[in-house]
Structure formats: structure tokens, C-alpha cells
Coordinates of C-alpha atoms and ligand atoms in Angstrom, one line a residue:
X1 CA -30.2 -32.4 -16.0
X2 CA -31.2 -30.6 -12.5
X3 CA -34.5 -30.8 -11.8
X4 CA -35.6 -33.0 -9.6
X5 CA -38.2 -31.4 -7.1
X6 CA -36.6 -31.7 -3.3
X7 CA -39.4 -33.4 -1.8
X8 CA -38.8 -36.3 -4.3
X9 CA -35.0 -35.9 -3.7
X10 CA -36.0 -36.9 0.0
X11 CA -38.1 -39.3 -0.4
X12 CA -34.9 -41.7 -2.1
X13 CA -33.7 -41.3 1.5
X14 CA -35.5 -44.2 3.9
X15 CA -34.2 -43.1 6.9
X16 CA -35.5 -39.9 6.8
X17 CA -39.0 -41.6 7.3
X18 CA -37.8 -43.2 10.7
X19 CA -35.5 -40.4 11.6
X20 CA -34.6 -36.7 11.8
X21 CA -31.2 -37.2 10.4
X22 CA -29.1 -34.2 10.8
X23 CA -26.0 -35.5 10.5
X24 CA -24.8 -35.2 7.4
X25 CA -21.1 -33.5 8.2
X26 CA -20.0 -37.3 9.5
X27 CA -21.7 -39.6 6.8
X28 CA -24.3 -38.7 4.6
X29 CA -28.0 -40.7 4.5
X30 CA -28.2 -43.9 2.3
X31 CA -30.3 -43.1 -0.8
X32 CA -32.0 -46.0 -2.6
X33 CA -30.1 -44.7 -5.8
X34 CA -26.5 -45.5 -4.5
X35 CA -28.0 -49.0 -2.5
X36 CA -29.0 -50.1 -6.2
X37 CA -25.2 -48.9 -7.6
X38 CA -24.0 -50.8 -5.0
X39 CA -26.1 -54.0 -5.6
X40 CA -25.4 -53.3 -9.6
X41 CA -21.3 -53.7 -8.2
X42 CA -22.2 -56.8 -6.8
X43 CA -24.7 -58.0 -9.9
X44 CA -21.6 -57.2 -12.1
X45 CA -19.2 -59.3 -10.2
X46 CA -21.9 -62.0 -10.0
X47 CA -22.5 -61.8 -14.0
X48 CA -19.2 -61.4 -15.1
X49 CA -16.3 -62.7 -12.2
X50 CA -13.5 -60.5 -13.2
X51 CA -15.3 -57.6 -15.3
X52 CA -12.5 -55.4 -15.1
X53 CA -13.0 -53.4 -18.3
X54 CA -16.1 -52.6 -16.7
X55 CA -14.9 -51.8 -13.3
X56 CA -11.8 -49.4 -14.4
X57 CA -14.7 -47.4 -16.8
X58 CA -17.1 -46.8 -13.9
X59 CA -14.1 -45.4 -11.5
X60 CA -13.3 -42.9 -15.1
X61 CA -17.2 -42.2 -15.3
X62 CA -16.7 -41.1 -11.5
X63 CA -13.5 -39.7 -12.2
X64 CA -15.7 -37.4 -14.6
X65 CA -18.4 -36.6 -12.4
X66 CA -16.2 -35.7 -9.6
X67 CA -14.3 -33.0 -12.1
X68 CA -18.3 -32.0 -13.1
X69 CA -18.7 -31.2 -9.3
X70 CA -15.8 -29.5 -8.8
X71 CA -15.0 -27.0 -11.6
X72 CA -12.1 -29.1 -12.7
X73 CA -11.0 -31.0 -15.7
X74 CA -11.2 -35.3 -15.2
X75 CA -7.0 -35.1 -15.8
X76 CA -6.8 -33.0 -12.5
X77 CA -8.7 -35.1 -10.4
X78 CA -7.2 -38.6 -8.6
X79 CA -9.5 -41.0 -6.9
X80 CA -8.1 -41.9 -3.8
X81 CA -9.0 -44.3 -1.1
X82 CA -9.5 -41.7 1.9
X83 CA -8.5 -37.7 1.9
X84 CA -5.5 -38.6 4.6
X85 CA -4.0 -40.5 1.6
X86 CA -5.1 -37.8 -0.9
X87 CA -3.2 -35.1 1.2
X88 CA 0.0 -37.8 2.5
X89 CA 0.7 -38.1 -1.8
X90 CA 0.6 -34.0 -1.9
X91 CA 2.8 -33.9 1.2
X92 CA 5.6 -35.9 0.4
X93 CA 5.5 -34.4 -3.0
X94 CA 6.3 -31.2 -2.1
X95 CA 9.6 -30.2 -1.5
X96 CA 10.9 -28.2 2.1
X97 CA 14.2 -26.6 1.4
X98 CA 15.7 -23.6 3.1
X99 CA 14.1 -20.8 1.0
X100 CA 10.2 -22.6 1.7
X101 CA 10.1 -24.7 4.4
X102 CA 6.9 -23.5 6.4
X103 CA 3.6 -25.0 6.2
X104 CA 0.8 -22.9 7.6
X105 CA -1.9 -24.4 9.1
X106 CA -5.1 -23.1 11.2
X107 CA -6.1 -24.0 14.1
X108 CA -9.5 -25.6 12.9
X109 CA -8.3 -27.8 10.4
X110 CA -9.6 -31.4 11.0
X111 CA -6.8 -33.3 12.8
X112 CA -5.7 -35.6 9.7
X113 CA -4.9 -32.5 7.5
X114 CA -2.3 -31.2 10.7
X115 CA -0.5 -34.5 10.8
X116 CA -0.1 -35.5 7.3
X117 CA 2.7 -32.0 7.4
X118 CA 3.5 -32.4 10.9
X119 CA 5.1 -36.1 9.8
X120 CA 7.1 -34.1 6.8
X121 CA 9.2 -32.5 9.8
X122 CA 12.2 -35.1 8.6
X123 CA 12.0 -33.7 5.6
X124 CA 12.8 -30.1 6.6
X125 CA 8.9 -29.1 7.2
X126 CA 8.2 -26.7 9.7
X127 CA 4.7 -25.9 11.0
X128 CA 3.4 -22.3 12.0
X129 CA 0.1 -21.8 13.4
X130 CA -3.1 -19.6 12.2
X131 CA -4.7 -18.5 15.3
X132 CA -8.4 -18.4 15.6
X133 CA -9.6 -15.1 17.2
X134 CA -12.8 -16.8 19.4
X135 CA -14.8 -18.8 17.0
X136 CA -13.3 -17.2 14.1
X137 CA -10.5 -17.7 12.1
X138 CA -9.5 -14.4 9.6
X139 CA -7.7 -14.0 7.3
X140 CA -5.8 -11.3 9.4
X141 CA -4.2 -14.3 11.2
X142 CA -2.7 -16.5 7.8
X143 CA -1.6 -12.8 6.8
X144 CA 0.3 -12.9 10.2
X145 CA 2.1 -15.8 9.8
X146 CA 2.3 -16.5 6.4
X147 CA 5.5 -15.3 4.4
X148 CA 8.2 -15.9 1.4
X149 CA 9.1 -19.2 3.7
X150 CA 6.2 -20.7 2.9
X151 CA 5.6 -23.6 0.8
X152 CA 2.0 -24.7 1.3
X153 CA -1.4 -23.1 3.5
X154 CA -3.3 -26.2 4.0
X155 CA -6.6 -24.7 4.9
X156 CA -10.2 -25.4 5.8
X157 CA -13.5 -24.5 4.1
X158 CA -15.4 -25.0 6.7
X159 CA -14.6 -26.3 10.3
X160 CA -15.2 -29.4 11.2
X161 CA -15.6 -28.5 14.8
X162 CA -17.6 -25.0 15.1
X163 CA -19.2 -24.7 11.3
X164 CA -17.2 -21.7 10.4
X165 CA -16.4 -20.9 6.8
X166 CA -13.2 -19.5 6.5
X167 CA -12.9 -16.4 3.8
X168 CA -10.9 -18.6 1.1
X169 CA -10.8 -16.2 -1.8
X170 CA -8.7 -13.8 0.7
X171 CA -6.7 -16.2 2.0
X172 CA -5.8 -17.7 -1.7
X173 CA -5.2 -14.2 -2.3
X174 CA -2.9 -13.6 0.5
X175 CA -0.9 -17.0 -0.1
X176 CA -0.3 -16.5 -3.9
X177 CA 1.2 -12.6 -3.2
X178 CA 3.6 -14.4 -1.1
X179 CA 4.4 -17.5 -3.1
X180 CA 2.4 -20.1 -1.2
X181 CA 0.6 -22.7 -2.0
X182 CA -3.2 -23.2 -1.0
X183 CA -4.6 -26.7 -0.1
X184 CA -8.2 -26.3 0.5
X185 CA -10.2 -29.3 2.3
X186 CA -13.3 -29.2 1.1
X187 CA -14.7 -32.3 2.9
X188 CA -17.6 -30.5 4.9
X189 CA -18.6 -28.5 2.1
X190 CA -18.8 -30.6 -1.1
X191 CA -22.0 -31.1 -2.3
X192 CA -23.9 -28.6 -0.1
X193 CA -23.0 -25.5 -3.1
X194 CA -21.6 -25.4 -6.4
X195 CA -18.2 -25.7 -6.0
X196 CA -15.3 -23.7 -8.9
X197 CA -11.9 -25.2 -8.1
X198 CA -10.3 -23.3 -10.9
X199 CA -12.2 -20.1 -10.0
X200 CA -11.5 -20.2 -6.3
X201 CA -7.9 -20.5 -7.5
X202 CA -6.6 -23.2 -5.0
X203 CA -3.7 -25.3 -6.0
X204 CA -4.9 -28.4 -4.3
X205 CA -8.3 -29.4 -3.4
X206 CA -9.1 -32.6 -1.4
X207 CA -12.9 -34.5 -0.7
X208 CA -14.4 -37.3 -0.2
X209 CA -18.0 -39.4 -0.5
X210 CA -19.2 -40.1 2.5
X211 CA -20.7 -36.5 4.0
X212 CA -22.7 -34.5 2.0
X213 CA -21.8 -36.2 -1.5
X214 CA -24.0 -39.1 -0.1
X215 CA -21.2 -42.1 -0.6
X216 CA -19.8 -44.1 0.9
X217 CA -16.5 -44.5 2.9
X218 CA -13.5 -45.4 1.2
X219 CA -13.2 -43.2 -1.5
X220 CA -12.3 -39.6 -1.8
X221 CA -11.2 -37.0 -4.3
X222 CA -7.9 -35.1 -4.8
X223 CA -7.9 -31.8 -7.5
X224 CA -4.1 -30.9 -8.5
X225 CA -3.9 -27.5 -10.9
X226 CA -3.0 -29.0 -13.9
X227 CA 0.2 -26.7 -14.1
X228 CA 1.6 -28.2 -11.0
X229 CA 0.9 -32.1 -11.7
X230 CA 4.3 -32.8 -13.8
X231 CA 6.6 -31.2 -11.2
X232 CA 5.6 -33.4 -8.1
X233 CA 6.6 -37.0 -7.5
X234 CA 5.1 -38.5 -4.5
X235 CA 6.7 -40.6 -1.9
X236 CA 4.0 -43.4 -2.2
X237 CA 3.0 -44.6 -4.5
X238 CA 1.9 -47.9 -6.6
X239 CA 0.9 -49.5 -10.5
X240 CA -2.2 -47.2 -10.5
X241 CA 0.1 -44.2 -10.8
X242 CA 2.0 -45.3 -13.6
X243 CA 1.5 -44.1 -17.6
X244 CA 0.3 -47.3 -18.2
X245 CA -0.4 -49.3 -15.4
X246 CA -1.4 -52.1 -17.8
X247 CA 2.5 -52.3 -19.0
X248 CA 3.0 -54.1 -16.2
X249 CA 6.5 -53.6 -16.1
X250 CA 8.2 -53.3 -12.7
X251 CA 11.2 -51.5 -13.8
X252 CA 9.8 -48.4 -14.5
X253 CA 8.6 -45.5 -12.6
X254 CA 7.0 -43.3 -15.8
X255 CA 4.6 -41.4 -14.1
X256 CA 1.1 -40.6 -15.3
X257 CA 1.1 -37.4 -16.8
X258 CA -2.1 -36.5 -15.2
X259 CA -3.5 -36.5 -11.6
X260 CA -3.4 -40.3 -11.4
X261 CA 0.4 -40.2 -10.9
X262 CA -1.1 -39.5 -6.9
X263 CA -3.0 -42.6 -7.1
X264 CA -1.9 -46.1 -5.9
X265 CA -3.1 -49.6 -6.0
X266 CA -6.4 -51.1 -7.5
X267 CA -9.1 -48.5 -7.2
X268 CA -12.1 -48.9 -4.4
X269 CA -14.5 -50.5 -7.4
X270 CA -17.8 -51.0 -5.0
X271 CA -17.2 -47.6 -3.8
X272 CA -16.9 -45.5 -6.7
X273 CA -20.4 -47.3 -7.8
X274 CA -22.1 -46.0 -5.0
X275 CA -20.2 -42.5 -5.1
X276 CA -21.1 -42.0 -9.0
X277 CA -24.8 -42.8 -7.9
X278 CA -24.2 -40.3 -4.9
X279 CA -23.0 -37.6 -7.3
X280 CA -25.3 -38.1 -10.3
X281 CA -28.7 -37.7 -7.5
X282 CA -27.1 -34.4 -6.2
X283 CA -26.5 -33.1 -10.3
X284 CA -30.9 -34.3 -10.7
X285 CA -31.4 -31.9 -8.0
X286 CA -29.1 -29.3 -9.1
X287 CA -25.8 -28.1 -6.9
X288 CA -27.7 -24.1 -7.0
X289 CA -31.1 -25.9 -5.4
X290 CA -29.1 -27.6 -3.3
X291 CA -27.6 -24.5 -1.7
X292 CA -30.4 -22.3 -1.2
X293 CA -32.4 -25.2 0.3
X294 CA -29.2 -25.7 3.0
X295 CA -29.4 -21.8 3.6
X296 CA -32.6 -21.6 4.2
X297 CA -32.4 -24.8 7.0
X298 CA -29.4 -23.2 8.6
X299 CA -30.6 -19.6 8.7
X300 CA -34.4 -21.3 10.2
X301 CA -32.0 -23.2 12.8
X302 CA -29.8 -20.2 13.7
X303 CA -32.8 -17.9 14.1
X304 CA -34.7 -20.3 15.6
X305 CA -31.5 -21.0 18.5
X306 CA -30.7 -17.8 19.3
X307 CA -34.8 -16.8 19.7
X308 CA -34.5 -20.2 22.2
X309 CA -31.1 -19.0 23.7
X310 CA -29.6 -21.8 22.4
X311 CA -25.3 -21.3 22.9
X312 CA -24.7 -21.3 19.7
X313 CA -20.8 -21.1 18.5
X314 CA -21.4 -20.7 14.6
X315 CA -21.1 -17.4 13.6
X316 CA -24.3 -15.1 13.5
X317 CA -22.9 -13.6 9.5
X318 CA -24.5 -16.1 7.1
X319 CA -21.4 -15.9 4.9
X320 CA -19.7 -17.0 7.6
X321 CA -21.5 -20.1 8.0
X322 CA -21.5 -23.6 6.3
X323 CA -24.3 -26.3 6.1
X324 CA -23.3 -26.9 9.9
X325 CA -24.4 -25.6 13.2
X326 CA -22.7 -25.8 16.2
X327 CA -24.7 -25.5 19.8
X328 CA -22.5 -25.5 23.0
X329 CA -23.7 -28.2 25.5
X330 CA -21.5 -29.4 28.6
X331 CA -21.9 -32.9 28.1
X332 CA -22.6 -33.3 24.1
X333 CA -22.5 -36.7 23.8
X334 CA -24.8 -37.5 26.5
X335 CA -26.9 -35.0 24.5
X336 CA -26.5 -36.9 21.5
X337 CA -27.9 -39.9 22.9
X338 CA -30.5 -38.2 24.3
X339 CA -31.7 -36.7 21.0
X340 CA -31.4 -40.3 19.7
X341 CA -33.8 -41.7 21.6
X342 CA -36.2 -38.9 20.4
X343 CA -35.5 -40.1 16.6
X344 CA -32.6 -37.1 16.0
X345 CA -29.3 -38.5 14.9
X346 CA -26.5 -35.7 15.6
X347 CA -23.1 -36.0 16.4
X348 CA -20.3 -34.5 19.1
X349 CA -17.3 -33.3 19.2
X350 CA -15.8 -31.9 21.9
X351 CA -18.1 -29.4 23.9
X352 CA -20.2 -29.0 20.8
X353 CA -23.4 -30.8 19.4
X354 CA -23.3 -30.5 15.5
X355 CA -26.4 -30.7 13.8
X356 CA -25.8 -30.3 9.8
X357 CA -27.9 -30.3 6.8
X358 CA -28.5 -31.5 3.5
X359 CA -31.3 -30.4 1.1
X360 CA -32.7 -33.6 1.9
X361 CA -33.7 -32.2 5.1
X362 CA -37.1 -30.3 5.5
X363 CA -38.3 -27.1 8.0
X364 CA -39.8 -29.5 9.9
X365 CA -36.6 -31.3 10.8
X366 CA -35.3 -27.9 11.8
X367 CA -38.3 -27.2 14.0
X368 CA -38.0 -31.1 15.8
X369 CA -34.4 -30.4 16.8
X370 CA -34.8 -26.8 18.1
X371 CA -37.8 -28.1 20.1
X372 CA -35.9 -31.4 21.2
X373 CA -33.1 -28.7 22.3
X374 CA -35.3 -26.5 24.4
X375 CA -37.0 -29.2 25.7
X376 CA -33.7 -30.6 27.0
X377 CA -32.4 -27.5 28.4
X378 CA -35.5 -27.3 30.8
Ligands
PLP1 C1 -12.7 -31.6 7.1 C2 -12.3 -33.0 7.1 N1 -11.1 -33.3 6.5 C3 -10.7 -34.6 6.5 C4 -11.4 -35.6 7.0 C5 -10.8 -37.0 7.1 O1 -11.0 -37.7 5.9 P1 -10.4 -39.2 5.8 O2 -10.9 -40.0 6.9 O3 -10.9 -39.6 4.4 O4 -8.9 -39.1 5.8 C6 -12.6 -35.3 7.6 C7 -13.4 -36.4 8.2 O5 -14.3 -36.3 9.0 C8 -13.0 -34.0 7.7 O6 -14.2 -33.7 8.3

């Protein structure tokens, strides 16, 4: 049940009393609630030796929580070691024959999401380009390139690089007129909103842990509409994807009728422990608390840069914007270590300092980095 008041959600985070940690869009804080899932993996192991009964439950009790998150049903979800995996199994799923061979792909998809397609070119795949117009990436430019050739729009929620949020009910929109299908990466945006897979009407949907879903690495989260799960075999593949993996019969390939036909070997056990503790701390506080608390940082920071004259590259439109702000500094990651050794962990990438927040994070923490900024620029 949501509830939990946000200064006690913060306070399972130790780091925040050392740090102003503001960068959640590369790993999120460690809470004491996934440290003791994590130690309760380990006290099983220690207890039992081989408790696998108990091991395959708590990857189905994730399994669950995961489809909670995301507006989806546990038979459309696979749990997959990273999201490269998650959208490689989709990839070489999908067939590229003469009458859909294009994949469309903007130019601010994170680099993994580009060269799981580009490495289908074998296979008759051929990639066409979303251009971004400045810092922005419209719709307008998937409705340019996107046609009855096109198989798949892998695409973005939010970038990785600049913090922009692309429009996605449009672009679904667009893609499904023409017979496309959408593949939304949601990695910098679960766990900062409420999240409707089924409403947003994406076909595929790929996550992971480790940002703002507070888990760990290793583990991530693939959504397939169900309607679409029987028709697609994937090209790797292993016992875990199998109708009954405990058959354990070599000669046959019956494929789970479910999402886990995209899974593969032995699950990541220590990680979905920590990732279900991850999940269940964001449901105490509630996903709707969660994403007024990461407006209200991000709208503080942006107000607060642009009254500095901080070069900010995130748009100005709050609809426009994710839970990650992007400030334009010539060397950024000297400027990361500079804000380190004032107690602010950030993150570069390219010409741009990210700073990103969870509802962990307080107005003061806004405040320290915009002062920390201007004090640098000096
Ligand atoms: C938007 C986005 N997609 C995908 C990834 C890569 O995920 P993985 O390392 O699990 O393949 C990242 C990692 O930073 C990301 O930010």
C-alpha cells in the first residue's frame, strides 16, 4: 500500500547522508531495504545450499511486481539479464522480408538499442534514421521516415544524453497507421511515474533495475503484447525459455507460451532479490508521489539554471522533460569531478553534465548543485 511519507523514503538511503546524489539515470542509490534482500539471498543460500524452489518463486514474485509497475500482465513480462539481451531476443525474432524490412531508429536512442538492429543487417534489416531538430526529436521526423516498409520503431522515452521526452503516444500513433511496430525503452524513466504499457499501446517495452527502480545490475525487464508473444521465435535462446524447463529434455524446442519463451539460462537469483526489494519500496511510496516529487525537483532545477544562466539543453516545456537535466559544460567530466569533491555525484556524457532525480532527493539537493554550478562557472 502507498504511503510511505518521502522524507522516510529517504532516509532508507545512507548515502544520501554523505552525499548529494543526483545520479540516478546511471545507477540508482542503495536503500537498506534491497542491502537486506540481498543479505536474505545470501542467508537463503547459507540455510538451505541449493533452495531452488525458493529461488525460482522470488524471480515469479518479481516477475509480478515488475507487470504491477508496468501496466502489464506477469505472462507478458520476461526477466532478462540486461536490456541489450532483452532487445537482441526481440531482434532476431522479428522477421525483415521485402514488404518490411526497415527499422527506424532516432537519433537519441542509447547506443545499445541502435546496434542490437544494426547487427540484423544479415538478416535483410535496414536502418533509417529519425532526425533530431536541435535538442528535440518530433514526432514530425518518425512521420518522415517511417512507412508500409517498416517492421519495428525502436524508440526512446527519454534520452539518455539531453533528458528529452519524446511524445510516445504520437509516435505509437503514427507507427500503428502504418503497420509498424513500437519498441519503447523505458530505462530512464521506469520508476520516476506510473508507467501503462497496455495503455501507451507499445508492442514491446524494455527496462531494467539499476536506475531509478533502485536495483541492481544484472537484471532487466522485457514487456511483449501478449498478442504478439506466440508468433516470434528468437534466435537465442536456452532451458529457461522452454514450456517446461524442468522436462529437461534436450530434444525439444516447445516454446513457453508466455513471455519467458525470450528468456534464457538460470535466472540472476541475487538480483531479482534486490530488484523485488527495489520495486516493493517505490510501490510504499506510491509511483503518483513519486512523480510529482521528481517534477517538482526538476522544474526547481530548471528555474533555478536558467535564473543562474546555466546552458541548459533540456527542453524549457515540462512535458517535454524527464527526471533528467542536462547542463552544457566544455569539459563535463572534469566538472564531474569537481562536483565530487564538493559531495555531488553526477555523471557525463559527452558535452553534457547530467544531474537526475529521484523522489529520494530533497529541495535542498537541488539548491547545493545549482550553487555548486554557479560557483564553478565563476
Ligand atoms: C536508455 C537506455 N537503454 C539501454 C541501456 C543499456 O542497458 P543494458 O546495459 O542493460 O543493456 C541504458 C543504460 O544506461 C539506457 O540508459
Amino acid at each position: 500500500m502507498p504511503g510511505l511519507p518521502l522524507d522516510r523514503f529517504r532516509a532508507r538511503f545512507p548515502i544520501l547522508g554523505r552525499r548529494v546524489y543526483v545520479n540516478s539515470c546511471s545507477q540508482g542509490a542503495l536503500s537498506t531495504d534491497v542491502e537486506t534482500a540481498l543479505t536474505a539471498f545470501t542467508e537463503s543460500w547459507h540455510a538451505g545450499g541449493s533452495p531452488w524452489e525458493q529461488w525460482v518463486e522470488e524471480v515469479e514474485r518479481l516477475r509480478t511486481l515488475v507487470a504491477a509497475t508496468i501496466g502489464a500482465e506477469a505472462d507478458e513480462v520476461a526477466i532478462m539479464p540486461s536490456a541489450s539481451v532483452a532487445i537482441a531476443a526481440i531482434a532476431t525474432a522479428l522477421p525483415f522480408d521485402r514488404s518490411r524490412h526497415k527499422v527506424v531508429l532516432g537519433e537519441f536512442e542509447f547506443p545499445t538499442m541502435a546496434h542490437a538492429w544494426l547487427a540484423q543487417a544479415p538478416r535483410g534489416a535496414e536502418v533509417a534514421w529519425a532526425r533530431p531538430t536541435g535538442d528535440a526529436l518530433l514526432p514530425d521526423a518518425y512521420a518522415a521516415v517511417v512507412d508500409d516498409r517498416t517492421r519495428v520503431v525502436p524508440v526512446t522515452h527519454v534520452c539518455f544524453r539531453n533528458g528529452y521526452r519524446l511524445d510516445i503516444p504520437r509516435i505509437v500513433a503514427l507507427c500503428h497507421e502504418r503497420g509498424a511496430y513500437v519498441f519503447l525503452d523505458d530505462y530512464q524513466h521506469t520508476g520516476t511515474a506510473p508507467l501503462d504499457v497496455h495503455a501507451l499501446d507499445v508492442d514491446f517495452m524494455v527496462t531494467g533495475a539499476l536506475k531509478y527502480l533502485l536495483g541492481p545490475s544484472g537484471v532487466a525487464f522485457l514487456y511483449v503484447r501478449r498478442s504478439i508473444i506466440g508468433k516470434l521465435t528468437p534466435l537465442v535462446t536456452g532451458w529457461f525459455g522452454r514450456a517446461n524447463p524442468f522436462a529437461f529434455a534436450p530434444d525439444r524446442l516447445d516454446w513457453s507460451t508466455s513471455a519467458k519463451r525470450f528468456e534464457g539460462g538460470t535466472p540472476p537469483v541475487p538480483n531479482a532479490y534486490a530488484a523485488a526489494a527495489g520495486l516493493q519500496l517505490l510501490h510504499a511510496v506510491g509511483l503518483d508521489t513519486i512523480e510529482r516529487q521528481v517534477r517538482l525537483l526538476m522544474n526547481r532545477f530548471t528555474a533555478g539554471a536558467c535564473a543562474r544562466g546555466l546552458p541548459l539543453v533540456t527542453p524549457a516545456d515540462a512535458a517535454r522533460r524527464g527526471p533528467l537535466a542536462v547542463v552544457r559544460a566544455a569539459n563535463a567530466a572534469d566538472l564531474v569531478q569537481r562536483l565530487e569533491r564538493r559531495g555531488i555525484i553526477a555523471s557525463a556524457r559527452g558535452n553534457g553534465l547530467r544531474i537526475s532525480f529521484h523522489a529520494y532527493n530533497s529541495e535542498q539537493d537541488v539548491d547545493a548543485v545549482l550553487d555548486a554550478l554557479e560557483a564553478d562557472h565563476d
